JSON list of C-alpha atoms in Angstrom, two decimals:
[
{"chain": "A", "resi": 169, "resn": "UNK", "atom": "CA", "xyz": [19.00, -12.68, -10.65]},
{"chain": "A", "resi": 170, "resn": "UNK", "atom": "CA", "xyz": [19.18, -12.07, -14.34]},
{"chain": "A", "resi": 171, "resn": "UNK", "atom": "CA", "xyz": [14.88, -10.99, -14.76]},
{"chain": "A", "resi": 172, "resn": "UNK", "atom": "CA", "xyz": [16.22, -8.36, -12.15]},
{"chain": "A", "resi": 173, "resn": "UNK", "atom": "CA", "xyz": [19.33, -6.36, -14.05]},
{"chain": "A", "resi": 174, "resn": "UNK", "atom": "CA", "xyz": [16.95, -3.49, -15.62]},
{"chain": "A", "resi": 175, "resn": "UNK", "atom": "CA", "xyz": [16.27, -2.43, -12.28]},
{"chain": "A", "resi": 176, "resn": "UNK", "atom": "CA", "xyz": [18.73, -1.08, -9.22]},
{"chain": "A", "resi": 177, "resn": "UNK", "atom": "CA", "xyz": [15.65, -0.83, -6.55]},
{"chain": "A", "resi": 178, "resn": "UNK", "atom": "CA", "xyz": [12.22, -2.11, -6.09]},
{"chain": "A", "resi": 179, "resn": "UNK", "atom": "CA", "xyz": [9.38, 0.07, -3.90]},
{"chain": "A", "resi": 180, "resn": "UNK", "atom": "CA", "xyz": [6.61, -2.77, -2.10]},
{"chain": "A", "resi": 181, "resn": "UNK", "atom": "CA", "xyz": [3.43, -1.11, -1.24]},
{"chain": "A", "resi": 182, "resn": "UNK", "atom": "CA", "xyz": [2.55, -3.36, 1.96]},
{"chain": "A", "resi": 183, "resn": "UNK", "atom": "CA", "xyz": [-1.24, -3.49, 2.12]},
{"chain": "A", "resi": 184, "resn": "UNK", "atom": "CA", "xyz": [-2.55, -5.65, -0.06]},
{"chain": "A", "resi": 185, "resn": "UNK", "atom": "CA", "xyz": [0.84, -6.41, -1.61]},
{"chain": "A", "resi": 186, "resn": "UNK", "atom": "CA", "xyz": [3.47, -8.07, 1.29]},
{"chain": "A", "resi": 187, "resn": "UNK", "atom": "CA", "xyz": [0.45, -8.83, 3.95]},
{"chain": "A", "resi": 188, "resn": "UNK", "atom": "CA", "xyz": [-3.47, -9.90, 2.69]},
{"chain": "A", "resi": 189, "resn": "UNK", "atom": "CA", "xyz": [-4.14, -6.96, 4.89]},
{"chain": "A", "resi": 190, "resn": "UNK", "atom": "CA", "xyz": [-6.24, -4.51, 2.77]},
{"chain": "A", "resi": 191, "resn": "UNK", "atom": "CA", "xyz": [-10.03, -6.57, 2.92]},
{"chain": "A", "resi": 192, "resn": "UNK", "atom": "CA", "xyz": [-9.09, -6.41, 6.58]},
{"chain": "A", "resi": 193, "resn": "UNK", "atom": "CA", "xyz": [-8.87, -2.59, 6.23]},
{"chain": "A", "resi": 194, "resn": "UNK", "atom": "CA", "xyz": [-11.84, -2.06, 4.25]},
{"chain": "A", "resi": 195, "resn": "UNK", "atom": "CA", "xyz": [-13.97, -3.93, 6.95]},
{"chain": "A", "resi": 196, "resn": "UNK", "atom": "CA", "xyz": [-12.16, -1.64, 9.69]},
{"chain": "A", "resi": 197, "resn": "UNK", "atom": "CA", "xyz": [-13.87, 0.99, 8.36]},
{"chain": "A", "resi": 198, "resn": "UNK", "atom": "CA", "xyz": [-17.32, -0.86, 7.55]},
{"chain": "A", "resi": 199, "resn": "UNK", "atom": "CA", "xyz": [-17.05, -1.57, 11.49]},
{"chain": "A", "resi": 200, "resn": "UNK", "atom": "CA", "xyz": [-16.36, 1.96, 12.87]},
{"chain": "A", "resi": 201, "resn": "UNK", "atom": "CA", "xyz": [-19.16, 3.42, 10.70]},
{"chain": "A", "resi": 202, "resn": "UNK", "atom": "CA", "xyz": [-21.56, 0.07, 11.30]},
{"chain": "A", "resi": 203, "resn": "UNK", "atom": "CA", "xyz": [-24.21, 2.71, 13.31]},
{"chain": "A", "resi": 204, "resn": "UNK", "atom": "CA", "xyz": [-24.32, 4.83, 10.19]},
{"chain": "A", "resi": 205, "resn": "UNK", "atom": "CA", "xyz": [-27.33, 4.85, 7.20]},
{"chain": "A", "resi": 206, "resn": "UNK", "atom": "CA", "xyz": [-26.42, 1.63, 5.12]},
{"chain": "A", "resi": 207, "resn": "UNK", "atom": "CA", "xyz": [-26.08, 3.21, 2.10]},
{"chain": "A", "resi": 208, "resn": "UNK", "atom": "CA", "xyz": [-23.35, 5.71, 3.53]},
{"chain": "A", "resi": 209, "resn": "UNK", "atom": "CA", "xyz": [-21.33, 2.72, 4.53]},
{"chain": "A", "resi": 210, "resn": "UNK", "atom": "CA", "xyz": [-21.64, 0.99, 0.73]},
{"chain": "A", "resi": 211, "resn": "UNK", "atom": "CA", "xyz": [-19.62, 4.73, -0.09]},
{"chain": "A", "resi": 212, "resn": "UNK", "atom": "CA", "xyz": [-17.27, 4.43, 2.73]},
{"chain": "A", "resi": 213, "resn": "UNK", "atom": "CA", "xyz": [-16.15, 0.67, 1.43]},
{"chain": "A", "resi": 214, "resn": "UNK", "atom": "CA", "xyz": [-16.24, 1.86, -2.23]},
{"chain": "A", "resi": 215, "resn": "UNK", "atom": "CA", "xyz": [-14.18, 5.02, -1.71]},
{"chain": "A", "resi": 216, "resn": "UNK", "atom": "CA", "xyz": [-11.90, 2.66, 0.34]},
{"chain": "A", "resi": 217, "resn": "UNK", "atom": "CA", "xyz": [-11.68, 0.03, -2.48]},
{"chain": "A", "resi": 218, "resn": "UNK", "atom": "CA", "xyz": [-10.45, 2.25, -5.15]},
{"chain": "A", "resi": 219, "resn": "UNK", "atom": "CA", "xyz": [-8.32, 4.44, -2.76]},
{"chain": "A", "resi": 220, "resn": "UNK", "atom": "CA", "xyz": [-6.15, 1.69, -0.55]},
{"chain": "A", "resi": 221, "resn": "UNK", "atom": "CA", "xyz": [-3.18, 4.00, -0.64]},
{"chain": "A", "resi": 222, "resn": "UNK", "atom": "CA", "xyz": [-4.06, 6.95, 0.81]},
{"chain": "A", "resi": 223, "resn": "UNK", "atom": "CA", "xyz": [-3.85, 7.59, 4.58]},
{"chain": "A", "resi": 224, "resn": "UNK", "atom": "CA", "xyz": [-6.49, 6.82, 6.75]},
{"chain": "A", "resi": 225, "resn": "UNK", "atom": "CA", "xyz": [-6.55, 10.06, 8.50]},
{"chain": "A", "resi": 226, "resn": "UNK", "atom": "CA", "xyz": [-7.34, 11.72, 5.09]},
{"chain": "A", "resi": 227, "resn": "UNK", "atom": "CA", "xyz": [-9.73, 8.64, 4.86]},
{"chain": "A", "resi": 228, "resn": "UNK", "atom": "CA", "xyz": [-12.16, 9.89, 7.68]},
{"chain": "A", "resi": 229, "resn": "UNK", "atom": "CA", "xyz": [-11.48, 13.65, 7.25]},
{"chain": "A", "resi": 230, "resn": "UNK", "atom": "CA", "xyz": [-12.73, 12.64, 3.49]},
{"chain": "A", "resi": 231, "resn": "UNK", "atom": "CA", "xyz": [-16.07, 10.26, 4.97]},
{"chain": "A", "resi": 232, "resn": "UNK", "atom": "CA", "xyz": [-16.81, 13.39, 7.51]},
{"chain": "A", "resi": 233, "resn": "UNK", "atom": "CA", "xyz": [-17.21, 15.55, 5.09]},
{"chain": "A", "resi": 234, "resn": "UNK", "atom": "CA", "xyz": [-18.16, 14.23, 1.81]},
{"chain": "A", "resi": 235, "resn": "UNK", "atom": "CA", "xyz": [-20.06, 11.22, 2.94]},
{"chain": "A", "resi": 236, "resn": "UNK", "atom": "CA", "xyz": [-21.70, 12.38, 5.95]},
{"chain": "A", "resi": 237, "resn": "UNK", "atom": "CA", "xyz": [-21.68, 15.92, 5.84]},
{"chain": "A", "resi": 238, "resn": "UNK", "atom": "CA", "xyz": [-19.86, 17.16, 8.84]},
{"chain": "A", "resi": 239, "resn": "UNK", "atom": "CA", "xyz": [-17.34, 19.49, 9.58]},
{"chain": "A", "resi": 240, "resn": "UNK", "atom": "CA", "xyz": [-14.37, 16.72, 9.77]},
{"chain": "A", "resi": 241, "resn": "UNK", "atom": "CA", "xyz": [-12.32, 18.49, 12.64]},
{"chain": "A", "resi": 242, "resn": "UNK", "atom": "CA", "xyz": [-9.38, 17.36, 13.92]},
{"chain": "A", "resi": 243, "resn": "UNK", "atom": "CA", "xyz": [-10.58, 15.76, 17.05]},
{"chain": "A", "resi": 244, "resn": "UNK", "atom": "CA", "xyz": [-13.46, 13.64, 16.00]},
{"chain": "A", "resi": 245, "resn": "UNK", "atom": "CA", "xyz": [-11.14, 12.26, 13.12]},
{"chain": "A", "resi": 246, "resn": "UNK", "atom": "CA", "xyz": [-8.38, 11.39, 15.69]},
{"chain": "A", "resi": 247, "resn": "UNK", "atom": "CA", "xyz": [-11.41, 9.91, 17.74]},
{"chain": "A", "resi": 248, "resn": "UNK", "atom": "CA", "xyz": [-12.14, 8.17, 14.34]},
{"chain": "A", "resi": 249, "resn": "UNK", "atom": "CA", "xyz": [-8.22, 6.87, 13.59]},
{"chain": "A", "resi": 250, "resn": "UNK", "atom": "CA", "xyz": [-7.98, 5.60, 17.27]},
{"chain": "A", "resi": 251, "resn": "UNK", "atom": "CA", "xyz": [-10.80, 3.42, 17.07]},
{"chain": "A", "resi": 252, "resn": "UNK", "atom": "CA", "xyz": [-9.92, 2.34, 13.68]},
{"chain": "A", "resi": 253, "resn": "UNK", "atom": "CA", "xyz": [-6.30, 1.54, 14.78]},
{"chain": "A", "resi": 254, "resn": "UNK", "atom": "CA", "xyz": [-8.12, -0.35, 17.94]},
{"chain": "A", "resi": 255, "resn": "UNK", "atom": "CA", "xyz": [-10.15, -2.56, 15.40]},
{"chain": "A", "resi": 256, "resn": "UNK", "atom": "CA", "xyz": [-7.09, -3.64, 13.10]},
{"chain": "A", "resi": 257, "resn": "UNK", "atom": "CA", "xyz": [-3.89, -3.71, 15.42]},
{"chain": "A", "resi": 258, "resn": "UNK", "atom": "CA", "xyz": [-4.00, -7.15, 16.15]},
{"chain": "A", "resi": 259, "resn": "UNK", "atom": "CA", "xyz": [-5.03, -8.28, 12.75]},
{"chain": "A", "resi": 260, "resn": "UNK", "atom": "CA", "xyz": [-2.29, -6.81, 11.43]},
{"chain": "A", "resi": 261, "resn": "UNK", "atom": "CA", "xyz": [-0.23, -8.72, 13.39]},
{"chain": "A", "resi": 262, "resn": "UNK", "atom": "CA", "xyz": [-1.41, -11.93, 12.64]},
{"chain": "A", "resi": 263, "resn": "UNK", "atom": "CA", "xyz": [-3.11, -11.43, 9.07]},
{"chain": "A", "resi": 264, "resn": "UNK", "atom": "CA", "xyz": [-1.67, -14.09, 6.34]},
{"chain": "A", "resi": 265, "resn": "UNK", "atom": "CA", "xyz": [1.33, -13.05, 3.88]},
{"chain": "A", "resi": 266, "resn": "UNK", "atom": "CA", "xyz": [0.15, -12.57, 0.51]},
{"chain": "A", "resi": 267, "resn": "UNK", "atom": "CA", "xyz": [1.43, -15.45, -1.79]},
{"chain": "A", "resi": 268, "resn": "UNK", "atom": "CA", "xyz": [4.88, -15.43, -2.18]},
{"chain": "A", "resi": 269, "resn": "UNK", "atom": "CA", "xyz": [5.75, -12.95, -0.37]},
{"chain": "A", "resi": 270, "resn": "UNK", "atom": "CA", "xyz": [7.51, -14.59, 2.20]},
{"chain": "A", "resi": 271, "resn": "UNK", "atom": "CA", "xyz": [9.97, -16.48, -0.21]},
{"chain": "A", "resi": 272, "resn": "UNK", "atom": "CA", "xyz": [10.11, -13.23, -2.58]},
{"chain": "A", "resi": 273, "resn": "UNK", "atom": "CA", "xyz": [11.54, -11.11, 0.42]},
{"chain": "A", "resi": 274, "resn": "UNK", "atom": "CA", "xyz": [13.75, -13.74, 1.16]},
{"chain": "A", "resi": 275, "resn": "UNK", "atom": "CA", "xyz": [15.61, -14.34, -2.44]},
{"chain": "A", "resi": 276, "resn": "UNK", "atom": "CA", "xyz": [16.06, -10.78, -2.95]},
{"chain": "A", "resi": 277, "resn": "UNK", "atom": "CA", "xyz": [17.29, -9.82, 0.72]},
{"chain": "A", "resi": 278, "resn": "UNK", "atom": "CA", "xyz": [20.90, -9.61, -1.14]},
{"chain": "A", "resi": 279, "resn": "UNK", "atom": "CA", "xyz": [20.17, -9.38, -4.62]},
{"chain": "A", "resi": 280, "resn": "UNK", "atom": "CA", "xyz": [18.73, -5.54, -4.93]},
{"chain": "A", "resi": 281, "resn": "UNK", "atom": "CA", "xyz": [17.65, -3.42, -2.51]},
{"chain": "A", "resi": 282, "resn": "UNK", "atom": "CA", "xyz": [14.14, -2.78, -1.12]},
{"chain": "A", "resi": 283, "resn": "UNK", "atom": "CA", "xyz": [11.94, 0.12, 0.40]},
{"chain": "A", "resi": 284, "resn": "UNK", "atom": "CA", "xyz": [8.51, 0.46, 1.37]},
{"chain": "A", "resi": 285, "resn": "UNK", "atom": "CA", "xyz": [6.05, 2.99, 0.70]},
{"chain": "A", "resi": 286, "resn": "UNK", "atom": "CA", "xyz": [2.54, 2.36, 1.69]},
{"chain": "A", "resi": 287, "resn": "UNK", "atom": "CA", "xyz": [-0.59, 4.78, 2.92]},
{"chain": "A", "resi": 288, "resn": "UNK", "atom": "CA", "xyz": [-0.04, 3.05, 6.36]},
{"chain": "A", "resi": 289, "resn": "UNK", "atom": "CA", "xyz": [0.70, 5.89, 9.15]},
{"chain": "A", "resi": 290, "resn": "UNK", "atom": "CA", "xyz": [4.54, 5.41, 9.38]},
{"chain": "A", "resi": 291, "resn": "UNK", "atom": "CA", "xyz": [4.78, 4.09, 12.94]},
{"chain": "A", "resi": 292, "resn": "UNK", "atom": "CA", "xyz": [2.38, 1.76, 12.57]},
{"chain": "A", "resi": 293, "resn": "UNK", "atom": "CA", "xyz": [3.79, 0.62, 9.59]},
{"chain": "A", "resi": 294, "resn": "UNK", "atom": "CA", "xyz": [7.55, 0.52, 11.34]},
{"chain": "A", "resi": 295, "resn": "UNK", "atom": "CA", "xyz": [5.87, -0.77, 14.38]},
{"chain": "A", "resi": 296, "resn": "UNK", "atom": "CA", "xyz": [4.01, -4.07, 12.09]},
{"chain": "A", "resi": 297, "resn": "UNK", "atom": "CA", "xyz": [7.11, -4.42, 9.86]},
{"chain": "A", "resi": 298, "resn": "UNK", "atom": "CA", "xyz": [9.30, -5.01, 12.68]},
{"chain": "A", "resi": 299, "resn": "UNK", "atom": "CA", "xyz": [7.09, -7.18, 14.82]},
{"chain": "A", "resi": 300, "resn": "UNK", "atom": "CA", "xyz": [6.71, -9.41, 11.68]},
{"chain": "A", "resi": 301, "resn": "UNK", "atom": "CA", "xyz": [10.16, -9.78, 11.28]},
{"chain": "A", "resi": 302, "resn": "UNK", "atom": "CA", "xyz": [10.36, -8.03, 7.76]},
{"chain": "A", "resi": 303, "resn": "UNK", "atom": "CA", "xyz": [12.51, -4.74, 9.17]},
{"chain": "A", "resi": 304, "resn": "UNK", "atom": "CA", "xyz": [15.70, -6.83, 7.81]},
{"chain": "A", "resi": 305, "resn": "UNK", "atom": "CA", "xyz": [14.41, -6.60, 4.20]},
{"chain": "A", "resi": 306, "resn": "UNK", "atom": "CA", "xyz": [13.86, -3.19, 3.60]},
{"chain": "A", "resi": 307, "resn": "UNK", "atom": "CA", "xyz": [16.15, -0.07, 3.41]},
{"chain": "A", "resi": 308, "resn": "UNK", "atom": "CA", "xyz": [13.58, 2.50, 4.06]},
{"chain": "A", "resi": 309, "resn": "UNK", "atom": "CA", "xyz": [10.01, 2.47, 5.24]},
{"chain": "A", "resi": 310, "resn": "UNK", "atom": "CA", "xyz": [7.96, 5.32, 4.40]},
{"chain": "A", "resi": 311, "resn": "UNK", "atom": "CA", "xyz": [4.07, 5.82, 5.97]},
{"chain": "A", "resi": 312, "resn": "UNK", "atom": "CA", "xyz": [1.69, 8.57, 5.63]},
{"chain": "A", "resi": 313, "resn": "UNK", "atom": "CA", "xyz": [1.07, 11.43, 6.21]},
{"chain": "A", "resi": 314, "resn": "UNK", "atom": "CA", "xyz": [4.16, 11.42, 3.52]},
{"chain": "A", "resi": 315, "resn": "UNK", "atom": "CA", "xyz": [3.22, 11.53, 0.12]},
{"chain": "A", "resi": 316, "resn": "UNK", "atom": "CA", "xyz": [3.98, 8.19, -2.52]},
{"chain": "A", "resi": 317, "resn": "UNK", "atom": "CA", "xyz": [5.49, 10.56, -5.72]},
{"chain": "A", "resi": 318, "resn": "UNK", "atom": "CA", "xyz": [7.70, 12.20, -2.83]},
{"chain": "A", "resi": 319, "resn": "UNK", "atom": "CA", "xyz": [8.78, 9.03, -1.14]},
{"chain": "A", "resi": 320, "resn": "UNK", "atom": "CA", "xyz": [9.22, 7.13, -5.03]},
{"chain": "A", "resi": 321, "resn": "UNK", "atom": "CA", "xyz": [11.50, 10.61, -5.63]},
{"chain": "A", "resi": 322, "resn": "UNK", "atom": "CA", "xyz": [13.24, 10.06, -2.52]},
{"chain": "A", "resi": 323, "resn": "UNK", "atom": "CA", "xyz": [14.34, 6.38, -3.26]},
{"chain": "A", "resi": 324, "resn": "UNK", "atom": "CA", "xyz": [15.78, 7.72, -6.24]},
{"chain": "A", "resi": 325, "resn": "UNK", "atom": "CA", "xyz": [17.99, 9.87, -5.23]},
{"chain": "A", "resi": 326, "resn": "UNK", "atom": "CA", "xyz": [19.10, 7.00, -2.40]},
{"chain": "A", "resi": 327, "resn": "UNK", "atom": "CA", "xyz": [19.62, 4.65, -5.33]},
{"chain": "A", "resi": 328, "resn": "UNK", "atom": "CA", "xyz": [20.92, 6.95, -7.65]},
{"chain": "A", "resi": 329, "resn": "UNK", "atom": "CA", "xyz": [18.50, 5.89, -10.27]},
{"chain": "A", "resi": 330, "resn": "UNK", "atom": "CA", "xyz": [16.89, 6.73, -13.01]},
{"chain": "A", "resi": 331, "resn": "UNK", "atom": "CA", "xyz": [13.15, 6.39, -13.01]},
{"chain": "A", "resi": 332, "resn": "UNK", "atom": "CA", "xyz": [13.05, 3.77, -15.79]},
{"chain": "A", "resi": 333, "resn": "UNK", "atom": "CA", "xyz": [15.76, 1.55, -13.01]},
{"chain": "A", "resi": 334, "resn": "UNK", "atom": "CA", "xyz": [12.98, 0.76, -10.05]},
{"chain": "A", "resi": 335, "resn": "UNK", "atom": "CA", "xyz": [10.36, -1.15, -10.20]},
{"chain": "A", "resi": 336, "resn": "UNK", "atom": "CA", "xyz": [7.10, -0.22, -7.73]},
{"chain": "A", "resi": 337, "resn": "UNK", "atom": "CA", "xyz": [4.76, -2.73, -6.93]},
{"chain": "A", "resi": 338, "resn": "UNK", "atom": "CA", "xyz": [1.44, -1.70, -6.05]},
{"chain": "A", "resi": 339, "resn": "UNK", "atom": "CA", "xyz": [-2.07, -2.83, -5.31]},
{"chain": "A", "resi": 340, "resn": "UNK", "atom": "CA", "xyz": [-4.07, 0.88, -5.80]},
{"chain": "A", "resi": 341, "resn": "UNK", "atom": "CA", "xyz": [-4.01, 3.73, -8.06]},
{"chain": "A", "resi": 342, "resn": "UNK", "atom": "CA", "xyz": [-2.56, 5.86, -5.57]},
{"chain": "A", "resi": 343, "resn": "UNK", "atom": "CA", "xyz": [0.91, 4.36, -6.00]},
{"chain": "A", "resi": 344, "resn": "UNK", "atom": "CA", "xyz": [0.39, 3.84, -9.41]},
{"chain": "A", "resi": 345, "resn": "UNK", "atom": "CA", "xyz": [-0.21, 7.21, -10.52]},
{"chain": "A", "resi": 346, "resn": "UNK", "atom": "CA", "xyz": [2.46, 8.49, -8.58]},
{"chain": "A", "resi": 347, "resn": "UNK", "atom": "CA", "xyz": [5.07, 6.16, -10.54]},
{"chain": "A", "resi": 348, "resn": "UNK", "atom": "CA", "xyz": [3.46, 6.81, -13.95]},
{"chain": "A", "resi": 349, "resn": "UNK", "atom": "CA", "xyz": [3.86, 10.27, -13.29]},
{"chain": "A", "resi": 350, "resn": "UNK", "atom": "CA", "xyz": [7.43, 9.72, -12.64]},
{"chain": "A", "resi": 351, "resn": "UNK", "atom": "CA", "xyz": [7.60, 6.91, -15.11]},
{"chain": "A", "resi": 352, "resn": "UNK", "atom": "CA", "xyz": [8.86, 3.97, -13.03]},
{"chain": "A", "resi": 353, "resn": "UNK", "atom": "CA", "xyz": [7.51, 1.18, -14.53]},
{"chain": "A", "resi": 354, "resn": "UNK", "atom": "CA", "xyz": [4.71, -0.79, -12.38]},
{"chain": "A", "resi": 355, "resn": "UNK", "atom": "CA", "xyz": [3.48, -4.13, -11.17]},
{"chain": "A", "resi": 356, "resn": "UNK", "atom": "CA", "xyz": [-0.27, -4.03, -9.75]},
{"chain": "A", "resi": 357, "resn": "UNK", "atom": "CA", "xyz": [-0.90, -7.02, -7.54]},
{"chain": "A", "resi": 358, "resn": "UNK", "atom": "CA", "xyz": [-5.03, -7.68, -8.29]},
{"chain": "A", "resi": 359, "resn": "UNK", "atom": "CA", "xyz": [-6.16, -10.60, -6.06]},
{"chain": "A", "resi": 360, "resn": "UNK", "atom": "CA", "xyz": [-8.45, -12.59, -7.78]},
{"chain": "A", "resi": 361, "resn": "UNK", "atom": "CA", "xyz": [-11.89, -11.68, -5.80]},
{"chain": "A", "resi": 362, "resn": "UNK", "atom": "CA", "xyz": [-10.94, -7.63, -6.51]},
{"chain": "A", "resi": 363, "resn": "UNK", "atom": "CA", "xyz": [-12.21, -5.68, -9.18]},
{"chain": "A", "resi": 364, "resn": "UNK", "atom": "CA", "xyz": [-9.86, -4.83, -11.37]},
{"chain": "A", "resi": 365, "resn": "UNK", "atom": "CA", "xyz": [-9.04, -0.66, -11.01]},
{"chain": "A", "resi": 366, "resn": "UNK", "atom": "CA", "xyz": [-5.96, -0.69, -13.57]},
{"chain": "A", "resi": 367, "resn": "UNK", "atom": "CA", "xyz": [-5.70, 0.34, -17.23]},
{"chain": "A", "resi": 368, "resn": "UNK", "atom": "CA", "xyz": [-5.27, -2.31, -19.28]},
{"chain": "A", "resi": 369, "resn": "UNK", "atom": "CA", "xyz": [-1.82, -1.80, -20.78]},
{"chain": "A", "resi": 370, "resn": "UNK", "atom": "CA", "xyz": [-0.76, -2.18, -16.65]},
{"chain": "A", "resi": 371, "resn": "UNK", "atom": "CA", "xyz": [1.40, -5.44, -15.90]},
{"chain": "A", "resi": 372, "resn": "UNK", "atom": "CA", "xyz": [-0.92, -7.49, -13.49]},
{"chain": "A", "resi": 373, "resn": "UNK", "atom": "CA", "xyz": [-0.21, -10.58, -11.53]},
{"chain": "A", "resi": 374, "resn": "UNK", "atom": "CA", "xyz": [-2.38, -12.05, -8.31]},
{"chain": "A", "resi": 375, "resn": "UNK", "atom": "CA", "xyz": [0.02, -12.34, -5.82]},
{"chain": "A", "resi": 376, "resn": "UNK", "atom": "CA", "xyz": [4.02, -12.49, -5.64]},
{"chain": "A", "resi": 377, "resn": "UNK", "atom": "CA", "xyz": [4.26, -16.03, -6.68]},
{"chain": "A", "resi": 378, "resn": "UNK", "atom": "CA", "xyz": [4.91, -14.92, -10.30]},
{"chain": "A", "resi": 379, "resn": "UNK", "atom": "CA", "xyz": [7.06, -12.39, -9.33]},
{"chain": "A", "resi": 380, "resn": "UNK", "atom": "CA", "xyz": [9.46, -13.31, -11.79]},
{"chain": "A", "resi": 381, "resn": "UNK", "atom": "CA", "xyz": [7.84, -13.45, -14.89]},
{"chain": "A", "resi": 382, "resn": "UNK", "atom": "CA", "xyz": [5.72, -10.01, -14.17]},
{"chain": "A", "resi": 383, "resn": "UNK", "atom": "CA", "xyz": [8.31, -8.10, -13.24]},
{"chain": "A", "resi": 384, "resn": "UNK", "atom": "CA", "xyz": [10.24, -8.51, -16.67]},
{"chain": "A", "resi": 385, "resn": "UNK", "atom": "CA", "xyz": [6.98, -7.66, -18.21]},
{"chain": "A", "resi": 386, "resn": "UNK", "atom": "CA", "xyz": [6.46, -4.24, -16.21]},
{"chain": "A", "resi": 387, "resn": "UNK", "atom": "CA", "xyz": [6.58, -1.04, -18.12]}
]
């Protein structure tokens, strides 16, 4: 594909960019906090919002002690992670692909390769990716508790590219401060109903049906 000769790799994000799974995330954690003060909750969905990409295990031990005030130890935020995991395993499974998605995967399966790098815990992430079908697509699949600049790095050297030769697709500022840091140029995926975290000079598009045209556009 022509639009695609700048680039020797492309890095999905998979929340919010292959499946319309983040809203289902952000209620996750509405639901296990639901017994908590109100207002705490309004933080936990806000902090959530703007921070899709990080782990969800640094998620709680964050909510423990910066929203609630609590020491955060290891067991009550494994306590926390299992019943989060409990509340979203299943609607992982069956949650809708994001717009083009499905079709995108499928034209580039042997046009460039692919990897995955998402805030997902990595065997949940392998475990979802290959129940869905999708493990064919992708070279690598990277979860937390790994880091997104290490993982981006990582791809590099795999591809033997230059930072300026992938493309990372994104829907949070996690992933896309880790590839402006690095300088690989960036596509945010902004559904229409979510506000708008991004800089403005950032190439934006609403879903993967556009693909195309966005990704010549992404600097």
């Amino acid at each position: 594909m022509p639009y695609l000769d700048r680039f020797k790799t492309i890095i999905f994000d998979f929340d919010g960019v292959i499946l319309d799974s983040a809203r289902l995330k952000t209620a996750a954690f509405a639901q296990v906090y639901s017994c908590e003060d109100p207002e705490k909750v309004t933080e936990v969905v806000e902090y959530q919002e703007q921070h899709g990409g990080i782990g969800r295990r640094q998620k709680f031990e964050y909510f423990e002690r910066e929203v609630f005030g609590r020491p955060g130890d290891e067991a009550t935020v494994e306590n926390l992670c299992d019943r989060f995991a409990e509340i979203i395993d299943e609607g992982m499974l069956n949650c809708p692909f994001i717009p083009g998605a499905e079709a995108l995967l499928a034209r580039l399966e042997n046009e460039i390769p692919m990897h995955v790098v998402s805030g997902m815990p990595e065997d949940d992430l392998r475990l979802v990716i290959e129940r869905r079908g999708l493990s064919r697509y992708f070279r690598t699949v990277s979860g937390s508790p790994k880091s997104k600049y290490a993982e981006f790095r990582n791809v590099m050297r795999l591809e033997s590219a230059e930072a300026v030769e992938c493309l990372a697709v994104g829907d949070s500022p996690t992933e896309f401060h880790a590839a402006r840091k690095i300088g690989i140029p960036f596509l945010a995926i902004v559904a229409p109903d979510v506000v708008d975290l991004f800089p403005a000079d950032v190439q934006k598009a609403p879903d993967l049906i556009g693909f195309e045209r966005a990704a010549r556009l992404a600097r």
